Amino acid sequence: NAEYGVFFLLLANYYIFPNTNRSMSWFQKEIALSPKSRGCHLVTEEVTKAVSEIKNFKIGLVNLFLLHTSASLSINENCDPDVRQDMETILNRLVPEKANYKHDDEGPDDMPGHFKSSMFGVSLTIPIDNGSLRLGTWQGIYLCEHRNRGGPRRVVVTIQGQIKET
């Protein structure tokens, strides 16, 4: 029975990771990512520099929530820049600009930008391990800018976790 499986998993997690509420904390701030040209951009370093508070957490989760509807966040390849160029090429083939969209108040890249944003989403949750983002070896945070001129992009950063003991 699936319900018993979920209960057992929750019970097992409780015994493996008991919540003693020792040093548990929430933190939130808004950051602005620098303006980017259209395309997929690696922003891991920009995020970690802007959110130095991550280093204060032993374990936890960081949520990044982009406050825009024509850009998106993703986690993908952080090494080969060809991946970012190919991502933009694929996105433009899947969602072309000239497709007679009704919503074009802000230009031909407006509606495609909204759709691309919905494809990837505007939120990421990443584990924190001993003061660092727990990304895989080849993983990085992407800001996917879907407009020709998007401007600075605002991100709400929320951290919940256990503070390092001093």
Coordinates of N, CA, C and O in Angstrom, one line a residue:
N1 N 0.8 -1.2 0.0 CA 0.0 0.0 0.0 C 0.9 1.2 0.0 O 1.8 1.4 0.8
A2 N 0.7 2.2 -0.9 CA 1.5 3.4 -1.1 C 1.5 4.2 0.2 O 2.5 4.8 0.5
E3 N 0.3 4.3 0.8 CA 0.2 5.2 2.0 C 1.2 4.7 3.1 O 1.8 5.5 3.8
Y4 N 1.3 3.4 3.3 CA 2.2 2.9 4.3 C 3.7 3.1 3.9 O 4.5 3.4 4.8
G5 N 4.0 3.1 2.7 CA 5.3 3.3 2.2 C 5.7 4.8 2.5 O 6.8 5.0 2.9
V6 N 4.8 5.7 2.2 CA 5.1 7.1 2.5 C 5.3 7.3 4.0 O 6.2 8.0 4.5
F7 N 4.4 6.7 4.8 CA 4.6 6.8 6.3 C 5.9 6.3 6.7 O 6.6 6.9 7.6
F8 N 6.3 5.1 6.2 CA 7.6 4.5 6.6 C 8.7 5.4 6.2 O 9.7 5.6 7.0
L9 N 8.7 6.0 5.0 CA 9.7 6.9 4.6 C 9.8 8.1 5.5 O 10.9 8.5 5.9
L10 N 8.7 8.7 5.9 CA 8.7 9.8 6.8 C 9.3 9.4 8.1 O 10.1 10.1 8.8
L11 N 8.9 8.3 8.6 CA 9.3 7.8 9.9 C 10.8 7.5 9.9 O 11.6 7.9 10.8
A12 N 11.3 6.9 8.8 CA 12.7 6.6 8.7 C 13.5 7.9 8.6 O 14.6 8.0 9.3
N13 N 13.0 8.9 7.9 CA 13.8 10.2 7.9 C 13.8 10.8 9.2 O 14.8 11.4 9.6
Y14 N 12.7 10.7 10.0 CA 12.7 11.3 11.3 C 13.8 10.6 12.2 O 14.5 11.3 12.9
Y15 N 13.9 9.3 12.1 CA 14.9 8.7 13.0 C 16.3 8.9 12.5 O 17.3 8.9 13.2
I16 N 16.5 9.1 11.2 CA 17.8 9.3 10.6 C 18.2 10.8 10.8 O 19.4 11.0 11.2
F17 N 17.3 11.7 10.7 CA 17.6 13.1 10.8 C 16.6 13.7 11.8 O 15.7 14.4 11.4
P18 N 16.8 13.5 13.1 CA 15.8 14.0 14.1 C 15.9 15.5 14.1 O 17.0 16.1 14.0
N19 N 14.7 16.2 14.2 CA 14.7 17.6 14.2 C 14.7 18.1 15.7 O 13.6 18.0 16.3
T20 N 15.8 18.5 16.2 CA 15.9 18.9 17.6 C 15.6 20.4 17.7 O 15.6 21.0 18.8
N21 N 15.4 21.1 16.5 CA 15.2 22.5 16.5 C 16.4 23.3 17.0 O 16.3 24.5 17.4
R22 N 17.6 22.6 17.2 CA 18.8 23.3 17.6 C 19.3 24.1 16.5 O 19.6 23.6 15.4
S23 N 19.4 25.4 16.6 CA 20.1 26.3 15.7 C 19.4 26.3 14.3 O 20.0 26.6 13.3
M24 N 18.1 25.9 14.2 CA 17.4 26.0 13.0 C 17.0 27.5 12.7 O 16.6 28.2 13.6
S25 N 17.1 27.9 11.5 CA 17.0 29.3 11.2 C 16.4 29.5 9.7 O 16.6 28.6 8.9
W26 N 15.7 30.6 9.6 CA 15.3 31.1 8.2 C 16.0 32.3 7.9 O 16.3 33.1 8.8
F27 N 16.3 32.5 6.6 CA 16.9 33.8 6.2 C 16.3 34.1 4.8 O 16.1 33.2 4.0
Q28 N 16.1 35.4 4.5 CA 15.6 35.8 3.2 C 16.1 37.1 2.8 O 16.2 38.0 3.6
K29 N 16.5 37.2 1.5 CA 16.9 38.5 1.0 C 16.6 38.5 -0.5 O 16.4 37.5 -1.1
E30 N 16.5 39.7 -1.1 CA 16.4 39.9 -2.5 C 17.7 40.3 -3.1 O 18.3 41.2 -2.6
I31 N 18.1 39.7 -4.2 CA 19.3 40.1 -4.9 C 18.9 40.5 -6.4 O 17.8 40.1 -6.8
A32 N 19.8 41.2 -7.0 CA 19.6 41.5 -8.4 C 20.7 40.9 -9.2 O 21.9 41.2 -8.9
L33 N 20.4 40.2 -10.2 CA 21.4 39.6 -11.2 C 21.6 40.7 -12.2 O 20.7 41.3 -12.7
S34 N 22.9 40.8 -12.6 CA 23.2 41.9 -13.6 C 22.5 41.6 -14.9 O 22.2 40.4 -15.3
P35 N 22.2 42.6 -15.7 CA 21.5 42.4 -17.0 C 22.3 41.5 -17.9 O 23.6 41.6 -17.9
K36 N 21.6 40.7 -18.6 CA 22.3 39.7 -19.5 C 21.6 39.8 -20.9 O 20.5 40.2 -21.0
S37 N 22.4 39.5 -21.9 CA 21.8 39.4 -23.3 C 20.9 38.1 -23.3 O 20.9 37.3 -22.4
R38 N 20.2 38.1 -24.4 CA 19.3 36.9 -24.6 C 20.1 35.6 -24.6 O 21.2 35.6 -25.3
G39 N 19.7 34.6 -23.9 CA 20.4 33.3 -23.9 C 20.5 32.8 -22.5 O 19.9 33.3 -21.6
C40 N 21.2 31.7 -22.4 CA 21.4 31.0 -21.1 C 22.7 31.3 -20.5 O 23.7 31.2 -21.2
H41 N 22.7 31.8 -19.3 CA 23.9 32.3 -18.6 C 24.2 31.6 -17.3 O 23.3 31.5 -16.5
L42 N 25.5 31.2 -17.1 CA 25.9 30.6 -15.9 C 26.0 31.7 -14.8 O 26.8 32.7 -15.0
V43 N 25.2 31.6 -13.7 CA 25.2 32.7 -12.7 C 25.5 32.1 -11.3 O 25.3 32.8 -10.3
T44 N 26.1 30.9 -11.2 CA 26.3 30.3 -9.9 C 27.2 31.2 -9.1 O 26.9 31.5 -7.9
E45 N 28.3 31.7 -9.6 CA 29.2 32.6 -8.8 C 28.6 33.9 -8.5 O 28.7 34.4 -7.3
E46 N 27.8 34.5 -9.3 CA 27.1 35.7 -9.0 C 26.1 35.5 -7.9 O 26.0 36.4 -7.0
V47 N 25.4 34.4 -7.9 CA 24.5 34.1 -6.8 C 25.2 33.9 -5.5 O 24.9 34.5 -4.4
T48 N 26.3 33.1 -5.5 CA 26.9 32.8 -4.2 C 27.7 34.0 -3.6 O 27.7 34.1 -2.4
K49 N 28.1 34.9 -4.5 CA 28.8 36.1 -4.0 C 27.7 37.0 -3.4 O 28.0 37.7 -2.4
A50 N 26.5 37.1 -4.0 CA 25.5 38.0 -3.5 C 24.8 37.4 -2.2 O 24.2 38.1 -1.5
V51 N 24.9 36.1 -2.0 CA 24.3 35.4 -0.8 C 25.4 34.7 0.0 O 25.4 33.5 0.1
S52 N 26.3 35.6 0.6 CA 27.4 35.0 1.4 C 26.8 34.3 2.6 O 27.6 33.6 3.3
E53 N 25.6 34.6 3.0 CA 25.0 34.0 4.2 C 24.9 32.5 4.1 O 24.8 31.8 5.2
I54 N 25.0 31.9 2.9 CA 25.0 30.4 2.8 C 26.1 29.8 3.6 O 25.9 28.7 4.2
K55 N 27.2 30.5 3.7 CA 28.3 29.9 4.5 C 28.1 29.7 5.9 O 28.7 28.9 6.6
N56 N 27.0 30.3 6.5 CA 26.6 30.2 7.9 C 25.8 29.0 8.2 O 25.6 28.7 9.4
F57 N 25.4 28.2 7.2 CA 24.5 27.1 7.4 C 25.3 25.8 7.2 O 26.0 25.6 6.3
K58 N 25.1 24.9 8.2 CA 25.7 23.6 8.2 C 25.0 22.7 7.2 O 25.6 22.0 6.4
I59 N 23.7 22.7 7.2 CA 22.8 21.9 6.3 C 21.5 22.7 6.1 O 21.1 23.4 7.0
G60 N 20.9 22.6 4.9 CA 19.7 23.2 4.7 C 19.3 23.2 3.2 O 19.9 22.5 2.4
L61 N 18.4 24.1 2.9 CA 18.0 24.3 1.5 C 17.9 25.8 1.2 O 17.5 26.6 2.0
V62 N 18.3 26.1 0.0 CA 18.2 27.5 -0.5 C 17.2 27.4 -1.7 O 17.3 26.6 -2.5
N63 N 16.2 28.3 -1.6 CA 15.3 28.4 -2.7 C 15.5 29.8 -3.4 O 15.7 30.8 -2.8
L64 N 15.6 29.7 -4.7 CA 15.8 30.9 -5.6 C 14.5 31.1 -6.3 O 14.1 30.2 -7.0
F65 N 13.9 32.3 -6.2 CA 12.6 32.5 -6.8 C 12.8 33.8 -7.7 O 12.9 34.9 -7.1
L66 N 12.7 33.6 -9.0 CA 12.9 34.8 -9.9 C 11.6 35.5 -10.1 O 10.5 34.9 -10.3
L67 N 11.6 36.8 -9.9 CA 10.4 37.7 -9.9 C 10.1 38.2 -11.2 O 9.8 39.4 -11.4
H68 N 10.2 37.4 -12.2 CA 9.9 37.8 -13.6 C 9.2 36.7 -14.4 O 9.3 35.6 -14.1
T69 N 8.5 37.1 -15.5 CA 7.8 36.2 -16.3 C 8.3 35.9 -17.7 O 7.7 35.2 -18.5
S70 N 9.5 36.5 -18.0 CA 10.1 36.3 -19.3 C 11.6 35.9 -19.2 O 12.4 36.2 -20.1
A71 N 11.9 35.3 -18.1 CA 13.2 34.7 -17.8 C 13.0 33.5 -17.0 O 11.9 33.3 -16.5
S72 N 14.0 32.6 -16.8 CA 13.8 31.4 -16.0 C 15.1 31.0 -15.4 O 16.2 31.6 -15.7
L73 N 15.0 30.1 -14.5 CA 16.2 29.5 -13.8 C 16.2 28.0 -14.1 O 15.2 27.3 -14.3
S74 N 17.5 27.5 -14.2 CA 17.7 26.1 -14.5 C 19.0 25.7 -13.9 O 19.9 26.5 -13.6
I75 N 19.2 24.4 -13.7 CA 20.5 23.8 -13.4 C 20.9 23.0 -14.5 O 20.1 22.1 -15.0
N76 N 22.1 23.2 -15.0 CA 22.6 22.4 -16.1 C 24.1 22.5 -16.1 O 24.8 23.0 -15.2
E77 N 24.7 22.0 -17.2 CA 26.2 21.9 -17.5 C 26.9 23.2 -17.1 O 26.5 24.3 -17.6
N78 N 27.9 23.2 -16.3 CA 28.6 24.4 -15.9 C 30.0 24.5 -16.6 O 30.8 25.4 -16.3
C79 N 30.4 23.6 -17.4 CA 31.7 23.6 -18.0 C 31.8 24.0 -19.4 O 32.5 25.0 -19.7
D80 N 31.1 23.4 -20.3 CA 31.2 23.7 -21.7 C 30.3 24.8 -22.1 O 29.0 24.5 -22.1
P81 N 30.7 25.9 -22.6 CA 29.8 27.0 -22.9 C 29.0 26.7 -24.2 O 27.9 27.3 -24.4
D82 N 29.4 25.7 -25.0 CA 28.5 25.3 -26.1 C 27.2 24.8 -25.7 O 26.2 25.0 -26.4
V83 N 27.1 24.2 -24.5 CA 25.8 23.8 -24.0 C 24.8 25.0 -23.9 O 23.7 24.9 -24.3
R84 N 25.3 26.1 -23.3 CA 24.4 27.3 -23.2 C 24.0 27.8 -24.5 O 22.8 28.2 -24.7
Q85 N 24.9 27.8 -25.5 CA 24.5 28.2 -26.9 C 23.5 27.3 -27.5 O 22.5 27.7 -28.1
D86 N 23.7 26.0 -27.3 CA 22.8 25.0 -27.9 C 21.4 25.1 -27.2 O 20.4 24.9 -27.9
M87 N 21.4 25.4 -25.9 CA 20.1 25.5 -25.2 C 19.3 26.6 -25.8 O 18.1 26.5 -26.1
E88 N 19.9 27.8 -26.1 CA 19.2 28.9 -26.7 C 18.8 28.6 -28.1 O 17.7 28.9 -28.5
T89 N 19.6 27.9 -28.9 CA 19.2 27.4 -30.2 C 18.0 26.5 -30.2 O 17.0 26.7 -30.9
I90 N 18.0 25.6 -29.3 CA 16.8 24.7 -29.1 C 15.6 25.4 -28.7 O 14.5 25.2 -29.3
L91 N 15.7 26.3 -27.7 CA 14.5 27.1 -27.3 C 13.9 27.9 -28.4 O 12.7 28.0 -28.5
N92 N 14.8 28.5 -29.2 CA 14.3 29.3 -30.3 C 13.6 28.5 -31.4 O 12.7 29.0 -32.1
R93 N 14.1 27.3 -31.6 CA 13.4 26.4 -32.5 C 12.0 25.9 -32.0 O 11.1 25.8 -32.7
L94 N 12.0 25.6 -30.7 CA 10.7 25.2 -30.1 C 9.7 26.3 -30.0 O 8.5 26.0 -30.1
V95 N 10.2 27.5 -29.7 CA 9.2 28.6 -29.5 C 9.7 29.8 -30.3 O 10.4 30.7 -29.8
P96 N 9.4 29.8 -31.6 CA 9.9 30.9 -32.5 C 9.2 32.2 -32.2 O 8.1 32.2 -31.7
E97 N 9.8 33.3 -32.5 CA 9.2 34.6 -32.3 C 8.1 34.9 -33.3 O 7.1 35.5 -32.9
K98 N 8.2 34.6 -34.5 CA 7.2 35.0 -35.5 C 6.2 33.9 -35.7 O 6.3 33.1 -36.6
A99 N 5.2 33.8 -34.8 CA 4.2 32.8 -34.8 C 2.8 33.3 -34.7 O 1.9 32.6 -34.2
N100 N 2.6 34.6 -35.0 CA 1.3 35.3 -34.9 C 0.7 35.2 -33.5 O -0.5 34.9 -33.4
Y101 N 1.5 35.4 -32.4 CA 0.9 35.4 -31.1 C 0.0 36.6 -30.9 O 0.3 37.7 -31.4
K102 N -1.0 36.5 -30.1 CA -1.9 37.6 -29.8 C -1.3 38.6 -28.8 O -1.5 39.8 -28.9
H103 N -0.5 38.0 -27.9 CA 0.1 38.9 -26.9 C 1.5 39.3 -27.4 O 2.4 38.5 -27.4
D104 N 1.6 40.5 -27.9 CA 2.8 41.0 -28.4 C 3.0 42.5 -28.0 O 3.7 43.2 -28.7
D105 N 2.4 42.9 -26.9 CA 2.5 44.3 -26.5 C 3.9 44.9 -26.3 O 4.1 46.0 -26.6
E106 N 4.8 44.0 -25.9 CA 6.2 44.5 -25.7 C 7.2 44.0 -26.7 O 8.4 44.1 -26.5
G107 N 6.6 43.6 -27.9 CA 7.5 43.2 -29.0 C 7.4 41.7 -29.3 O 6.8 41.0 -28.6
P108 N 8.1 41.3 -30.4 CA 8.0 39.9 -30.8 C 8.6 38.9 -29.9 O 8.3 37.7 -30.0
D109 N 9.5 39.3 -29.0 CA 10.1 38.4 -28.1 C 9.3 38.2 -26.8 O 9.7 37.4 -25.9
D110 N 8.2 39.0 -26.7 CA 7.4 39.0 -25.4 C 6.7 37.7 -25.1 O 7.0 37.0 -24.1
M111 N 5.8 37.2 -26.0 CA 5.1 36.0 -25.7 C 6.0 34.8 -25.7 O 5.9 33.9 -24.8
P112 N 7.0 34.6 -26.6 CA 7.9 33.5 -26.6 C 8.7 33.5 -25.2 O 8.9 32.5 -24.7
G113 N 9.0 34.7 -24.7 CA 9.7 34.8 -23.4 C 8.8 34.2 -22.3 O 9.3 33.5 -21.4
H114 N 7.5 34.5 -22.3 CA 6.7 34.0 -21.3 C 6.6 32.5 -21.4 O 6.6 31.8 -20.3
F115 N 6.4 32.0 -22.6 CA 6.3 30.5 -22.7 C 7.6 29.8 -22.3 O 7.5 28.8 -21.6
K116 N 8.7 30.3 -22.7 CA 10.0 29.7 -22.3 C 10.2 29.7 -20.8 O 10.7 28.8 -20.2
S117 N 9.8 30.8 -20.2 CA 9.8 30.9 -18.7 C 9.0 29.8 -18.1 O 9.4 29.2 -17.1
S118 N 7.8 29.5 -18.6 CA 7.0 28.5 -18.1 C 7.6 27.1 -18.3 O 7.4 26.2 -17.5
M119 N 8.3 26.9 -19.4 CA 8.9 25.6 -19.7 C 9.9 25.3 -18.6 O 10.0 24.1 -18.1
F120 N 10.8 26.2 -18.2 CA 11.8 25.9 -17.2 C 11.4 26.2 -15.8 O 11.8 25.6 -14.9
G121 N 10.6 27.3 -15.6 CA 10.2 27.7 -14.3 C 11.0 28.8 -13.7 O 12.1 29.1 -14.3
V122 N 10.6 29.3 -12.6 CA 11.2 30.5 -12.1 C 11.8 30.2 -10.7 O 12.2 31.1 -9.9
S123 N 11.8 28.9 -10.3 CA 12.2 28.6 -8.9 C 13.2 27.4 -8.9 O 12.9 26.4 -9.7
L124 N 14.2 27.4 -8.1 CA 15.1 26.3 -7.9 C 15.3 26.1 -6.4 O 15.3 27.1 -5.6
T125 N 15.4 24.9 -5.9 CA 15.7 24.6 -4.6 C 17.0 23.7 -4.6 O 17.1 22.7 -5.3
I126 N 18.0 24.2 -3.9 CA 19.3 23.5 -3.9 C 19.7 23.2 -2.5 O 19.6 24.1 -1.6
P127 N 20.3 22.0 -2.2 CA 20.7 21.7 -0.8 C 22.0 22.5 -0.5 O 22.8 22.9 -1.3
I128 N 22.1 22.7 0.8 CA 23.3 23.4 1.4 C 24.0 22.3 2.2 O 23.4 21.6 3.0
D129 N 25.3 22.1 2.0 CA 26.1 21.2 2.7 C 27.4 21.9 3.3 O 28.2 22.3 2.5
N130 N 27.4 22.0 4.6 CA 28.6 22.6 5.2 C 29.0 24.0 4.6 O 30.1 24.3 4.3
G131 N 28.0 24.9 4.4 CA 28.2 26.2 4.0 C 28.4 26.4 2.5 O 28.7 27.5 2.1
S132 N 28.1 25.4 1.7 CA 28.2 25.5 0.3 C 27.0 24.9 -0.4 O 26.4 24.0 0.1
L133 N 26.7 25.4 -1.6 CA 25.6 24.8 -2.4 C 26.1 23.4 -2.8 O 27.2 23.2 -3.2
R134 N 25.2 22.4 -2.7 CA 25.6 21.0 -2.9 C 25.2 20.7 -4.4 O 24.2 20.0 -4.6
L135 N 25.9 21.3 -5.3 CA 25.7 21.0 -6.7 C 26.6 19.9 -7.2 O 27.7 19.7 -6.6
G136 N 26.2 19.2 -8.2 CA 27.1 18.1 -8.8 C 28.3 18.8 -9.4 O 28.3 20.0 -9.7
T137 N 29.3 17.9 -9.7 CA 30.5 18.4 -10.3 C 30.3 19.3 -11.5 O 31.0 20.3 -11.7
W138 N 29.4 18.9 -12.4 CA 29.2 19.6 -13.7 C 27.9 20.4 -13.6 O 27.4 20.8 -14.7
Q139 N 27.4 20.7 -12.5 CA 26.1 21.5 -12.4 C 26.4 23.0 -12.0 O 27.2 23.3 -11.2
G140 N 25.6 23.8 -12.7 CA 25.7 25.2 -12.4 C 24.3 25.8 -12.5 O 23.4 25.2 -13.1
I141 N 24.1 27.0 -11.9 CA 22.8 27.7 -11.9 C 22.8 28.6 -13.2 O 23.7 29.4 -13.4
Y142 N 21.7 28.4 -14.0 CA 21.5 29.2 -15.2 C 20.5 30.3 -14.9 O 19.4 29.9 -14.4
L143 N 20.7 31.5 -15.4 CA 19.6 32.4 -15.7 C 19.4 32.4 -17.2 O 20.3 32.6 -18.0
C144 N 18.2 32.0 -17.6 CA 17.9 31.9 -19.0 C 17.1 33.2 -19.3 O 16.0 33.4 -18.8
E145 N 17.7 34.1 -20.0 CA 17.1 35.4 -20.4 C 16.4 35.2 -21.7 O 17.0 34.9 -22.7
H146 N 15.1 35.4 -21.7 CA 14.3 35.1 -22.9 C 13.9 36.3 -23.7 O 13.2 36.2 -24.7
R147 N 14.3 37.5 -23.2 CA 14.0 38.7 -23.9 C 15.3 39.3 -24.5 O 16.4 39.0 -24.0
N148 N 15.2 40.1 -25.5 CA 16.4 40.7 -26.2 C 17.0 41.7 -25.2 O 18.3 41.8 -25.2
R149 N 16.2 42.4 -24.4 CA 16.8 43.3 -23.4 C 16.0 43.2 -22.1 O 15.0 43.9 -21.9
G150 N 16.4 42.2 -21.3 CA 15.6 41.9 -20.1 C 15.9 42.8 -18.9 O 15.1 43.0 -18.0
G151 N 17.1 43.4 -18.8 CA 17.5 44.2 -17.7 C 17.9 43.4 -16.5 O 18.0 42.2 -16.6
P152 N 18.2 44.1 -15.4 CA 18.5 43.3 -14.2 C 17.3 42.4 -13.8 O 16.2 42.8 -13.9
R153 N 17.7 41.2 -13.2 CA 16.6 40.3 -12.8 C 16.7 40.1 -11.3 O 17.7 39.8 -10.8
R154 N 15.5 40.3 -10.7 CA 15.4 40.2 -9.2 C 15.1 38.8 -8.8 O 14.3 38.1 -9.4
V155 N 15.8 38.3 -7.7 CA 15.6 37.0 -7.2 C 15.4 37.0 -5.7 O 16.2 37.7 -5.0
V156 N 14.4 36.4 -5.2 CA 14.2 36.3 -3.8 C 14.9 35.0 -3.4 O 14.6 33.9 -3.9
V157 N 15.8 35.1 -2.4 CA 16.6 34.0 -1.9 C 16.1 33.6 -0.5 O 16.1 34.5 0.4
T158 N 15.6 32.4 -0.3 CA 15.2 32.0 1.0 C 16.0 30.8 1.4 O 16.1 29.8 0.7
I159 N 16.5 30.8 2.6 CA 17.3 29.7 3.2 C 16.7 29.3 4.5 O 16.3 30.0 5.3
Q160 N 16.6 27.9 4.6 CA 16.1 27.3 5.8 C 17.1 26.2 6.1 O 17.4 25.4 5.3
G161 N 17.6 26.2 7.4 CA 18.5 25.2 7.7 C 19.1 25.3 9.1 O 18.7 26.2 9.9
Q162 N 20.1 24.5 9.4 CA 20.7 24.5 10.7 C 22.0 25.3 10.6 O 22.8 25.1 9.7
I163 N 22.1 26.3 11.5 CA 23.2 27.2 11.5 C 24.4 26.4 12.0 O 24.3 25.6 12.9
K164 N 25.6 26.7 11.5 CA 26.8 26.1 12.0 C 27.0 26.5 13.4 O 26.8 27.7 13.8
E165 N 27.5 25.6 14.2 CA 27.8 25.9 15.6 C 29.2 26.6 15.7 O 30.1 26.3 14.9
T166 N 29.3 27.6 16.5 CA 30.5 28.4 16.6 C 31.4 28.0 17.8 O 31.0 27.3 18.7

